[in-house]
PDB file of C-alpha atoms in Angstrom:
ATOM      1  CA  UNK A   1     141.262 419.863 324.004  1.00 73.00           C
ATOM      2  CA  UNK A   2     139.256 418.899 326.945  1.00 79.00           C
ATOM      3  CA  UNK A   3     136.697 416.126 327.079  1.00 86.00           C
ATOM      4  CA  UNK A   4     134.106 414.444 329.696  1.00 92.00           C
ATOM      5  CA  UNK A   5     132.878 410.949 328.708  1.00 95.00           C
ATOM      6  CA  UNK A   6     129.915 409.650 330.856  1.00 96.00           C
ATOM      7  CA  UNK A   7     129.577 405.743 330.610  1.00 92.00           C
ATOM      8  CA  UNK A   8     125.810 405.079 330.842  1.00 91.00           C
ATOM      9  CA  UNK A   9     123.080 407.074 330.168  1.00 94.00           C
ATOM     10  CA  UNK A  10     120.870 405.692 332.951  1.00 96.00           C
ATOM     11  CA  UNK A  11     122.330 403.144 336.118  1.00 97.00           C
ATOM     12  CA  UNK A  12     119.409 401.788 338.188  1.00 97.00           C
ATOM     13  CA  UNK A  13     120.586 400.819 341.888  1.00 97.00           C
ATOM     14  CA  UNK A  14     118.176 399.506 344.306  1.00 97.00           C
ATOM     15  CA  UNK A  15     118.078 401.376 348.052  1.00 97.00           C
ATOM     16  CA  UNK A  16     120.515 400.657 350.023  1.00 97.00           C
ATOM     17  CA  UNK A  17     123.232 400.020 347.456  1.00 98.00           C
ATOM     18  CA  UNK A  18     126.027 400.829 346.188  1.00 98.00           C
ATOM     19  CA  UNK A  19     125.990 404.029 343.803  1.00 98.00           C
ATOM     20  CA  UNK A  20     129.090 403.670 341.121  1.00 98.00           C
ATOM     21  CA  UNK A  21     128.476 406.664 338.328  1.00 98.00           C
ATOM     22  CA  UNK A  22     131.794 406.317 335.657  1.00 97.00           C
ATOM     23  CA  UNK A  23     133.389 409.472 334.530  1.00 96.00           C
ATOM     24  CA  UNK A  24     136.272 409.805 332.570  1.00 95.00           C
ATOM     25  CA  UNK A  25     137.992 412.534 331.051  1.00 92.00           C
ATOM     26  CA  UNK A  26     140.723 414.065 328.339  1.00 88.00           C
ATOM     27  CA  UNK A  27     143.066 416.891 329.156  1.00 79.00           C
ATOM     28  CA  UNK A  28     146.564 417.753 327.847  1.00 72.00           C
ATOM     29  CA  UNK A  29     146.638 419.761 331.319  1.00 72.00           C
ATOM     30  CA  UNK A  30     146.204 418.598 334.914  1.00 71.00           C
ATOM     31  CA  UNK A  31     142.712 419.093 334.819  1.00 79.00           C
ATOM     32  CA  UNK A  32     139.989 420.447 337.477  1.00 86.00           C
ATOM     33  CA  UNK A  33     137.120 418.150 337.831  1.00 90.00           C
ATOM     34  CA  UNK A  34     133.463 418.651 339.377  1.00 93.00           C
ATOM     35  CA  UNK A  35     130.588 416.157 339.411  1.00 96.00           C
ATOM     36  CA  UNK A  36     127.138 418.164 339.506  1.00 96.00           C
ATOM     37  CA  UNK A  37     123.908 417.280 340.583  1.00 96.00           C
ATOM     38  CA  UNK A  38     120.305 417.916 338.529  1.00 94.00           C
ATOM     39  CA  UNK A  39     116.963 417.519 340.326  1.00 92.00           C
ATOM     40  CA  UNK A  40     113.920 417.452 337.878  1.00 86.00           C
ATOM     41  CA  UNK A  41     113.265 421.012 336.383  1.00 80.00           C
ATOM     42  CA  UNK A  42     115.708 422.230 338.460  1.00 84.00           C
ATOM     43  CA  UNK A  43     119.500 423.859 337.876  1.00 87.00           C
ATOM     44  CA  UNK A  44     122.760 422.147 338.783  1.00 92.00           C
ATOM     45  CA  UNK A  45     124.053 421.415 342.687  1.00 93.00           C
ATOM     46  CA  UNK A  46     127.911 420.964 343.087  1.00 93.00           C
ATOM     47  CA  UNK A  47     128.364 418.025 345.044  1.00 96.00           C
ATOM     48  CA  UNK A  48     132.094 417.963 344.615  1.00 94.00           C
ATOM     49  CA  UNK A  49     135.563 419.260 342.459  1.00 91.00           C
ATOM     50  CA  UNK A  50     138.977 417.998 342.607  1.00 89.00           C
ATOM     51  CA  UNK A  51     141.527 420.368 342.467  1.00 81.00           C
ATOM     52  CA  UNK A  52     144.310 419.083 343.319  1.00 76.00           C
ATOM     53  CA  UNK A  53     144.585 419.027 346.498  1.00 74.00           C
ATOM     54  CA  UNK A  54     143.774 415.459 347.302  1.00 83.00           C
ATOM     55  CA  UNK A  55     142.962 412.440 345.053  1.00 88.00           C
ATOM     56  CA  UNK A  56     140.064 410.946 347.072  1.00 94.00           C
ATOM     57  CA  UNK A  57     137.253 414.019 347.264  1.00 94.00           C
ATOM     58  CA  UNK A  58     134.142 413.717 349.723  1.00 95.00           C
ATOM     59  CA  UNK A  59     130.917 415.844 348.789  1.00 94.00           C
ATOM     60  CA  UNK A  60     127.847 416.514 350.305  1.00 94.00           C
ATOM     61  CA  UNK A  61     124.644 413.580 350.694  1.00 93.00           C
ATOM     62  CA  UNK A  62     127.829 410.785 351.175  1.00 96.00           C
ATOM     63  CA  UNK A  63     129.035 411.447 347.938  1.00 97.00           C
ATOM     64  CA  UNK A  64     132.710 411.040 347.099  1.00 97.00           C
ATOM     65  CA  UNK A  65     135.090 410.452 343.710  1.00 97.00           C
ATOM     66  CA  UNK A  66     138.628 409.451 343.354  1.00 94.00           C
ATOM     67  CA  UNK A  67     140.822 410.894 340.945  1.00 92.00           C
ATOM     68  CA  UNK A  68     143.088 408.718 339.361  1.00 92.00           C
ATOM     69  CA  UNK A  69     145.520 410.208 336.706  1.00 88.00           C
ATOM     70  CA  UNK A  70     146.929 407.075 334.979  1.00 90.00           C
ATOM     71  CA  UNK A  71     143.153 405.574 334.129  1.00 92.00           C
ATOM     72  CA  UNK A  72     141.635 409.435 333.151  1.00 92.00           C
ATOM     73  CA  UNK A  73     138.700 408.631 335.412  1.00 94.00           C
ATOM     74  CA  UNK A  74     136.756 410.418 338.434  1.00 95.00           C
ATOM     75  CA  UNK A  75     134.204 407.873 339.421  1.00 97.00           C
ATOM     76  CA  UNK A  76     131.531 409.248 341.374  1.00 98.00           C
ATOM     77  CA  UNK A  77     130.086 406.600 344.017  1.00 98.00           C
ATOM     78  CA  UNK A  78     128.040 406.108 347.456  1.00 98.00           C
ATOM     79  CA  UNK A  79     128.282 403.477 349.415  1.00 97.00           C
ATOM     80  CA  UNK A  80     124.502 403.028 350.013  1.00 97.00           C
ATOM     81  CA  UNK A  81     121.748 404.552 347.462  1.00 97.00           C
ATOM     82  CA  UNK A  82     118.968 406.528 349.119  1.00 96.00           C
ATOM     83  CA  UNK A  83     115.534 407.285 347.176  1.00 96.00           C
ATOM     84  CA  UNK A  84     116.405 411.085 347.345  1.00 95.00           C
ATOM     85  CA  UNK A  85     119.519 410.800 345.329  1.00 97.00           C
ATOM     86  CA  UNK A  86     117.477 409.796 341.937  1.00 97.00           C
ATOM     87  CA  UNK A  87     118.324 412.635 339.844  1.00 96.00           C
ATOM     88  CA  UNK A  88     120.861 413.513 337.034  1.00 97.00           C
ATOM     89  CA  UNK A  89     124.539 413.576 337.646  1.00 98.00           C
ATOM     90  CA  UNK A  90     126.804 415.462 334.925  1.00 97.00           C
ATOM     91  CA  UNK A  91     130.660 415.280 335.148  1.00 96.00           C
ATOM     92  CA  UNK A  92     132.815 418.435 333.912  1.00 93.00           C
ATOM     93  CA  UNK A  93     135.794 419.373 333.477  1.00 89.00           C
ATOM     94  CA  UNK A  94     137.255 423.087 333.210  1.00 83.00           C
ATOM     95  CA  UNK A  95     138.636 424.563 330.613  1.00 66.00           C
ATOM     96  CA  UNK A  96     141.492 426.912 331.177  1.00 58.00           C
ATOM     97  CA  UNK A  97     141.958 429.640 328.169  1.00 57.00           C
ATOM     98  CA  UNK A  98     140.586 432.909 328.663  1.00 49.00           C
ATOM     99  CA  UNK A  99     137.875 432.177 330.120  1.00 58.00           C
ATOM    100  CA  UNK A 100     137.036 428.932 332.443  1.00 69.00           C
ATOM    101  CA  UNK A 101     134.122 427.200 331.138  1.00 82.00           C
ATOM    102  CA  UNK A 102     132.886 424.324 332.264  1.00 88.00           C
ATOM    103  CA  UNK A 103     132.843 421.181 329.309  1.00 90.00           C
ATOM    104  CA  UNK A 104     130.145 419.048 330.603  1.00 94.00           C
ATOM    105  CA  UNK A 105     129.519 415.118 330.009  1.00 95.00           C
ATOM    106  CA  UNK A 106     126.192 413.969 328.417  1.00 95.00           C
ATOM    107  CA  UNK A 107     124.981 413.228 332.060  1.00 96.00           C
ATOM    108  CA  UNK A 108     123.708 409.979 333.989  1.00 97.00           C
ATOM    109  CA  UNK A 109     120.307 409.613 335.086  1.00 97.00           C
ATOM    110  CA  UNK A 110     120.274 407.674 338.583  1.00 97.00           C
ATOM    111  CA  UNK A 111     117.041 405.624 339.397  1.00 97.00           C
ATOM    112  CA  UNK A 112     116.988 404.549 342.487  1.00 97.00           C
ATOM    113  CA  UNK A 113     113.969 400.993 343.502  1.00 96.00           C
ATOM    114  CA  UNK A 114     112.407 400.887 346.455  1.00 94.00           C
TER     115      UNK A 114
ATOM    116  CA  UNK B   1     120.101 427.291 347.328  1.00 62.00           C
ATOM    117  CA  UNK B   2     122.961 428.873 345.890  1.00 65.00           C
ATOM    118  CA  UNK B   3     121.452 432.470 345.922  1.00 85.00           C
ATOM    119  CA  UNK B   4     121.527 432.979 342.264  1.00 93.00           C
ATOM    120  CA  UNK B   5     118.460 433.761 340.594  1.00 94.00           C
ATOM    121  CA  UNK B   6     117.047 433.553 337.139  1.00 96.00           C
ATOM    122  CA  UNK B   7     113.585 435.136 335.683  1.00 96.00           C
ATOM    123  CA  UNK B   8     111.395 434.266 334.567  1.00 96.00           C
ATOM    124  CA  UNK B   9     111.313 430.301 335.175  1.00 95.00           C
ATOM    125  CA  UNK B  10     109.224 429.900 331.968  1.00 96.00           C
ATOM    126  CA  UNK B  11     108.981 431.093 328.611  1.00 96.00           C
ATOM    127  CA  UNK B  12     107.012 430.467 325.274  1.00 98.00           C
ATOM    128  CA  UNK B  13     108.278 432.493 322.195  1.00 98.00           C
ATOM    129  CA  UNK B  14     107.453 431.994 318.573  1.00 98.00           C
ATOM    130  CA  UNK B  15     109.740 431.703 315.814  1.00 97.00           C
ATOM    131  CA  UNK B  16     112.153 435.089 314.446  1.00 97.00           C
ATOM    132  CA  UNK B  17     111.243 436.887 318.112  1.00 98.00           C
ATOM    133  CA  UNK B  18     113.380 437.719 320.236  1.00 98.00           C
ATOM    134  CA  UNK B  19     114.058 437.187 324.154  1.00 98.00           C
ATOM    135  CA  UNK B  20     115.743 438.192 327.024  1.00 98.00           C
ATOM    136  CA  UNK B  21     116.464 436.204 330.011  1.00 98.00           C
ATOM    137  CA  UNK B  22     117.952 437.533 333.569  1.00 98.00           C
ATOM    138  CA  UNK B  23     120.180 436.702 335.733  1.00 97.00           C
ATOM    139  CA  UNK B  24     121.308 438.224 339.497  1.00 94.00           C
ATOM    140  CA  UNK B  25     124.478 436.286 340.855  1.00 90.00           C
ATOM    141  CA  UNK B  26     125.712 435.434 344.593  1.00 83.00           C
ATOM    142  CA  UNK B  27     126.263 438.409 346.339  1.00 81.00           C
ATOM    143  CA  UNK B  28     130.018 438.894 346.005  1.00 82.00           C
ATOM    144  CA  UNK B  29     130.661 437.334 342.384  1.00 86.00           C
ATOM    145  CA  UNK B  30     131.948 439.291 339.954  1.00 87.00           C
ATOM    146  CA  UNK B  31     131.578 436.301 337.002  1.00 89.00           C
ATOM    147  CA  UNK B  32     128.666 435.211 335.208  1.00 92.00           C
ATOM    148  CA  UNK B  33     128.850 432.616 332.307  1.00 93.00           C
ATOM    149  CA  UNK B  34     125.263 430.938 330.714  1.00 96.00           C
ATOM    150  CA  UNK B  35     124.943 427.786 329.263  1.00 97.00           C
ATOM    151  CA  UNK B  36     122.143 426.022 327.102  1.00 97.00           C
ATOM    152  CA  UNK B  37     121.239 422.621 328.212  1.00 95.00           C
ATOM    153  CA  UNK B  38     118.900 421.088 325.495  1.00 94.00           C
ATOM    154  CA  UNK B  39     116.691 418.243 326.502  1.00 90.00           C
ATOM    155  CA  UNK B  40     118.687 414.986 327.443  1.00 87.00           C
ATOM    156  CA  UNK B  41     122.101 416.839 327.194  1.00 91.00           C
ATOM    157  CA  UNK B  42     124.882 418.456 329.387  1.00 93.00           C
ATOM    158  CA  UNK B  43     124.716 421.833 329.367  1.00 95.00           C
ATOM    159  CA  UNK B  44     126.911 423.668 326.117  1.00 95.00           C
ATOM    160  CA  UNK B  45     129.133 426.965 327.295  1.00 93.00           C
ATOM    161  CA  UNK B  46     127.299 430.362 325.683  1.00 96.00           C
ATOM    162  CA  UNK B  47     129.674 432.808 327.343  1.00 93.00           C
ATOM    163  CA  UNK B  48     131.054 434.549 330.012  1.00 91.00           C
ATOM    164  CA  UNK B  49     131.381 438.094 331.597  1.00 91.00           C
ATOM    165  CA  UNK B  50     133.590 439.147 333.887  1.00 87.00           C
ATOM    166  CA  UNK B  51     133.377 442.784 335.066  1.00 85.00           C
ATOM    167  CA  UNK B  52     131.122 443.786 332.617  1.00 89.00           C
ATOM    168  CA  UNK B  53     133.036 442.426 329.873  1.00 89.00           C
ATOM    169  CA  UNK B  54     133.121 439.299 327.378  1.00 89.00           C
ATOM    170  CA  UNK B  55     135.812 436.766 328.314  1.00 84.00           C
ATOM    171  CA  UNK B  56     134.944 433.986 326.903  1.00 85.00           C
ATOM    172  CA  UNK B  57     132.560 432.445 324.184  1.00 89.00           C
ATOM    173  CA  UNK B  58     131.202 429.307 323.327  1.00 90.00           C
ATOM    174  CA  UNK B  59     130.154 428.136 319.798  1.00 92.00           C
ATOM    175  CA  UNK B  60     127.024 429.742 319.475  1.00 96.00           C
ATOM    176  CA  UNK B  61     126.114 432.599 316.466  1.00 96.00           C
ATOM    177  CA  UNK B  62     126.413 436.148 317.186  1.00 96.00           C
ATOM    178  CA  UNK B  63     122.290 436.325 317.599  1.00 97.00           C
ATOM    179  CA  UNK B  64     123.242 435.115 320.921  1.00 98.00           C
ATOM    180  CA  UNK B  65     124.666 437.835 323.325  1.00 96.00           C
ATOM    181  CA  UNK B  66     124.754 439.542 326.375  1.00 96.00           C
ATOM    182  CA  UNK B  67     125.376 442.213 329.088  1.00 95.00           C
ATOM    183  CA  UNK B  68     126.686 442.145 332.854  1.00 94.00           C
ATOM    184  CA  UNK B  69     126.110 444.988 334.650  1.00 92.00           C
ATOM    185  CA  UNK B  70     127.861 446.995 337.689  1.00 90.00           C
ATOM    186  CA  UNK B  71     126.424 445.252 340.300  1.00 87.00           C
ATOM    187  CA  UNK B  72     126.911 442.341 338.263  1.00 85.00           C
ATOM    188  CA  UNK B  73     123.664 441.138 337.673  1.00 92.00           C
ATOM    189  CA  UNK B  74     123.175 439.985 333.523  1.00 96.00           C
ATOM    190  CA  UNK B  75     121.488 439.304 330.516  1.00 97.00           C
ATOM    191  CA  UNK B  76     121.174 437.024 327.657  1.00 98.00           C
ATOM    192  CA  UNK B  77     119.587 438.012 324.781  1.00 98.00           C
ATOM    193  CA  UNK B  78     118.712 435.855 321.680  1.00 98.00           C
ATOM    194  CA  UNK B  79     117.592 437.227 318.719  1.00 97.00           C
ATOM    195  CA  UNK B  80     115.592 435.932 315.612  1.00 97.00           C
ATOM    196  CA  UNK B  81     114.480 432.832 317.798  1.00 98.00           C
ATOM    197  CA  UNK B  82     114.741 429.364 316.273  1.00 98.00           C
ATOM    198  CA  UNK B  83     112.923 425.974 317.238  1.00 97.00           C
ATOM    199  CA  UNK B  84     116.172 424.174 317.949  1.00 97.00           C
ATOM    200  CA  UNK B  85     116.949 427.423 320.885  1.00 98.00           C
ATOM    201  CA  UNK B  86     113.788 425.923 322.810  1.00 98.00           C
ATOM    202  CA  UNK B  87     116.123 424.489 326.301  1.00 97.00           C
ATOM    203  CA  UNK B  88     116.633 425.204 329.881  1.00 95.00           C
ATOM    204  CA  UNK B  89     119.253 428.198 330.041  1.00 97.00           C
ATOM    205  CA  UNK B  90     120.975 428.217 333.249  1.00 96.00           C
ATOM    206  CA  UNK B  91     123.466 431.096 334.466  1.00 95.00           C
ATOM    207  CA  UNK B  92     126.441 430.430 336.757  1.00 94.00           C
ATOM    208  CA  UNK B  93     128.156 433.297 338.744  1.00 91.00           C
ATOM    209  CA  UNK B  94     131.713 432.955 340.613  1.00 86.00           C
ATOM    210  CA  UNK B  95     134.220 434.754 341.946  1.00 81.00           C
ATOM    211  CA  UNK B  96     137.858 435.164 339.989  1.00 68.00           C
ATOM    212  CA  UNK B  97     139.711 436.101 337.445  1.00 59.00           C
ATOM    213  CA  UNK B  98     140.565 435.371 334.016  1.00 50.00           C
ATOM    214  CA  UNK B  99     142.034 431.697 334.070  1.00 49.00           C
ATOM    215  CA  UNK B 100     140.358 430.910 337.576  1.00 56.00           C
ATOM    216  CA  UNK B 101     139.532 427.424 336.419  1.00 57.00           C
ATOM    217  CA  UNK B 102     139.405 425.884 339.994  1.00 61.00           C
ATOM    218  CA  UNK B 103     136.957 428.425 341.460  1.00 74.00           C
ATOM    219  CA  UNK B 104     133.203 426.682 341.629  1.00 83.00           C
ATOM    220  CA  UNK B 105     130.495 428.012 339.227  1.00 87.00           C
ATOM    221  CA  UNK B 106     126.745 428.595 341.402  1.00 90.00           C
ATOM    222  CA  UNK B 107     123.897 428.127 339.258  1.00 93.00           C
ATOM    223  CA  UNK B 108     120.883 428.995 339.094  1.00 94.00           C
ATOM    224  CA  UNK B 109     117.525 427.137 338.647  1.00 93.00           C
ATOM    225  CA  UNK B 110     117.257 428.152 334.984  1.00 95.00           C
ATOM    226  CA  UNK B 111     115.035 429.516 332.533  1.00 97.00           C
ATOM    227  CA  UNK B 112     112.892 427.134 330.291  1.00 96.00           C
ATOM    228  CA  UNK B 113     112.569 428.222 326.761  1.00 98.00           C
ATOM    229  CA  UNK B 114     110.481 426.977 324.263  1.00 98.00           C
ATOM    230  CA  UNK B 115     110.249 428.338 320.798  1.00 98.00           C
ATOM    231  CA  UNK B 116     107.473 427.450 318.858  1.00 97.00           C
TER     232      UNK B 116
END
């Protein structure tokens, strides 16, 4: 079965640096990934998926993860925090069966000090 | 924006009612699967429809269910209301078939539900 673990509940950065958000995930297949963004009382913004293609991903707002099979993980990161990208950031992972549901972590809130 | 819509934005319902909430995907998408996301959580599968039809379904009892219609637009519909259903429900429409698990799900802003 499919799993998304989100270590942290909250990461506080200050401007300017760097933004590290730890995802890691269980899959008996090679799984698809996504990392979605959450503005307050707002719905969810894909910022980026990995699907194969390439290990490192870029996304939008600077944004990129790695994928790296042998550790389970796609960390999110950003080299330099801005005060727009406080928000919530959920990891996922798809399920294949007969449908393709996403299976979404607990989620990361980002603050982000002036 | 991601051009899918949800109505309305907010909702109060008491106890044993029940609700409908709506949902018009991205022009073009033929998918539509809802989630719950309860306060302080990751959103939790419901289902999904694709071409008018269930394919797919989340733990959640049967007083949960739904429609999608031809021009794929949908509905979720929750009967006999409880307090623990009060959440944002969020819809998420894509384009694919059965087993698509790449393709990217849209969503929209969501509907915020509380039961009292």
């Amino acid at each position: 079965a499919q799993s998304v673990t989100q270590l942290g509940s909250h990461v506080s950065v200050s401007e300017g640096a760097l933004v590290l958000l730890r995802c890691n995930y269980s899959s008996s297949v090679p799984p698809y990934l996504f990392w979605y963004v959450q503005y307050p009382n707002q719905g969810l913004q894909l910022l980026l998926k990995y699907t194969s293609a390439a290990t490192l991903v870029k996304g939008i707002n600077g944004f990129e993860a790695e994928f790296k099979k042998s550790e389970t993980s796609f960390h999110l990161t950003k080299p330099s925090a801005h005060m727009s990208d406080a928000a919530e950031y959920f990891c996922a992972v798809s399920r294949m069966d007969s449908s393709y549901k996403l299976i979404f972590g607990s989620g990361t809130r980002l603050l982000v000090r002036p | 924006e991601t051009g899918v819509t949800q109505s309305p934005t907010h909702l109060i319902k008491t106890r044993g009612q029940q609700v409908t909430l709506r949902c018009s995907s991205q022009s073009g998408h033929n998918t539509v699967s809802w989630y719950q996301q309860a306060l302080g959580q990751g959103p939790q599968f419901i289902f999904q429809y694709y071409r008018e039809e269930e394919n797919g379904r989340g733990n959640f009892p049967p007083r949960f269910s739904g429609l999608q219609f031809p021009n794929y637009s949908s509905e979720l519909n929750v009967n006999a209301l409880e307090l623990d259903d009060s959440a944002l429900y969020l819809c998420a429409s894509s384009v694919g078939t059965s087993g698509s698990s790449q393709e990217t799900q849209y969503f929209g802003p969501g509907t915020r539900l509380l039961v009292l």
